[in-house]
Short mmCIF file of C-alpha atoms in Angstrom, two decimals:
data_model
loop_
_atom_site.label_atom_id
_atom_site.label_comp_id
_atom_site.label_asym_id
_atom_site.label_seq_id
_atom_site.Cartn_x
_atom_site.Cartn_y
_atom_site.Cartn_z
CA MET M 1 -12.01 5.64 -0.02
CA GLU M 2 -15.32 6.89 1.26
CA GLY M 3 -15.99 7.30 4.94
CA LEU M 4 -12.47 8.08 6.10
CA SER M 5 -11.94 11.61 7.34
CA ASP M 6 -8.56 13.29 7.57
CA GLN M 7 -8.82 12.71 11.32
CA ASP M 8 -9.37 8.96 10.78
CA LEU M 9 -6.42 8.79 8.39
CA ASP M 10 -4.20 10.78 10.79
CA ALA M 11 -5.04 8.32 13.60
CA MET M 12 -4.11 5.38 11.37
CA ILE M 13 -0.85 7.10 10.41
CA ALA M 14 -0.03 7.66 14.07
CA GLU M 15 -0.63 3.96 14.73
CA ALA M 16 1.62 2.90 11.85
CA LEU M 17 4.43 5.26 12.86
CA VAL M 18 4.26 4.93 16.64
CA ASP M 19 7.86 3.70 17.04
CA ALA M 20 9.41 5.28 13.93
CA TYR M 21 12.14 7.89 14.05
CA GLY M 22 12.94 9.46 10.71
CA GLU M 23 11.62 8.81 7.22
CA ASP M 24 13.41 5.48 6.71
CA GLU M 25 11.84 3.99 9.84
CA GLU M 26 8.48 5.49 8.89
CA LEU M 27 8.60 3.63 5.54
CA VAL M 28 9.49 0.41 7.34
CA GLY M 29 6.64 0.96 9.80
CA PHE M 30 4.12 1.56 7.05
CA GLN M 31 5.32 -1.42 5.04
CA ALA M 32 4.93 -3.65 8.10
CA VAL M 33 1.39 -2.43 8.80
CA LEU M 34 0.38 -2.67 5.14
CA SER M 35 1.76 -6.21 4.85
CA ALA M 36 -0.14 -7.25 7.97
CA ARG M 37 -3.45 -5.50 7.24
CA VAL M 38 -3.99 -5.54 3.45
CA THR M 39 -5.27 -8.89 2.21
CA VAL M 40 -3.19 -10.19 -0.68
CA PRO M 41 -3.32 -11.54 -3.26
CA PHE M 42 -5.87 -9.41 -5.06
CA THR M 43 -6.44 -8.61 -8.70
CA THR M 44 -6.40 -5.10 -10.12
CA GLU M 45 -5.90 -3.49 -13.50
CA VAL M 46 -2.72 -1.67 -14.51
CA LEU M 47 -2.56 -0.01 -17.94
CA GLY M 48 -5.56 -2.01 -19.09
CA VAL M 49 -4.12 -5.38 -18.05
CA ASP M 50 -5.18 -7.51 -15.09
CA VAL M 51 -2.39 -8.13 -12.60
CA ILE M 52 -2.24 -9.97 -9.30
CA VAL M 53 -0.85 -8.04 -6.36
CA GLU M 54 1.10 -10.69 -4.47
CA GLU M 55 2.70 -8.68 -1.69
CA ILE M 56 3.55 -5.24 -0.41
CA ASP M 57 7.26 -4.66 -0.10
CA LEU M 58 9.81 -1.95 0.60
CA ARG M 59 12.34 -1.36 -2.16
CA PRO M 60 15.40 0.90 -1.90
CA GLY M 61 14.92 3.94 -4.08
CA SER M 62 11.26 3.11 -4.74
CA GLY M 63 9.70 3.12 -1.29
CA VAL M 64 6.63 1.02 -0.57
CA VAL M 65 5.56 -0.97 -3.63
CA ALA M 66 3.03 -3.57 -4.65
CA ILE M 67 4.66 -6.62 -6.22
CA CYS M 68 2.43 -7.34 -9.21
CA ARG M 69 2.40 -10.51 -11.32
CA ARG M 70 1.21 -11.05 -14.86
CA GLY M 71 1.98 -14.60 -15.89
CA ARG M 72 5.65 -15.17 -15.10
CA ILE M 73 6.52 -11.46 -15.01
CA LEU M 74 6.86 -9.61 -11.69
CA GLN M 75 6.82 -5.82 -11.54
CA PRO M 76 6.95 -3.54 -8.50
CA ILE M 77 4.52 -0.63 -8.75
CA GLY M 78 4.61 2.25 -6.29
CA LEU M 79 1.73 1.95 -3.86
CA ARG M 80 0.84 5.60 -4.39
CA ASP M 81 0.21 4.86 -8.09
CA LEU M 82 -1.50 1.48 -7.82
CA PRO M 83 -5.12 1.55 -8.98
CA LEU M 84 -7.37 -0.30 -6.56
CA PRO M 85 -10.11 -2.63 -7.76
CA ASP M 86 -13.79 -2.16 -7.03
CA PRO M 87 -14.46 -3.47 -4.49
CA PRO M 88 -11.06 -2.85 -2.89
CA PRO M 89 -9.29 -5.60 -0.96
CA GLU M 90 -9.77 -5.96 2.77
CA GLY M 91 -7.50 -3.49 4.55
CA ALA M 92 -7.39 -1.02 1.63
CA GLU M 93 -8.03 1.80 4.10
CA TRP M 94 -4.37 1.37 5.11
CA ILE M 95 -3.33 2.08 1.52
CA GLU M 96 -5.37 5.27 1.70
CA ALA M 97 -3.68 6.18 5.00
CA PHE M 98 -0.28 5.60 3.39
CA ARG M 99 -1.23 7.79 0.43
CA HIS M 100 -2.47 10.51 2.78
CA TRP M 101 0.84 10.39 4.67
CA ALA M 102 2.94 10.36 1.50
CA LEU M 103 1.42 13.55 0.07
#
């Protein structure tokens, strides 16, 4: 995402993790901020197929995921791997902050 420096991303990360102690609480903190700030639903393309991102969730063993729908099929996709559409949804800068933190 253009326009966000490492300093900007670090400030967003600090905001998301302000009350978190340990990695589990950090994931919960990020999931809460992402759910509140990223506008869903939005459409994106995964493996050449349009999907609708319906929510951002936290799944044991998978971390923060986007719950994607294609017809009647739901599939969680790790937020780090989710391709974003152009233009990205409102609040997508928080996905970039999460990705920066998760490196």
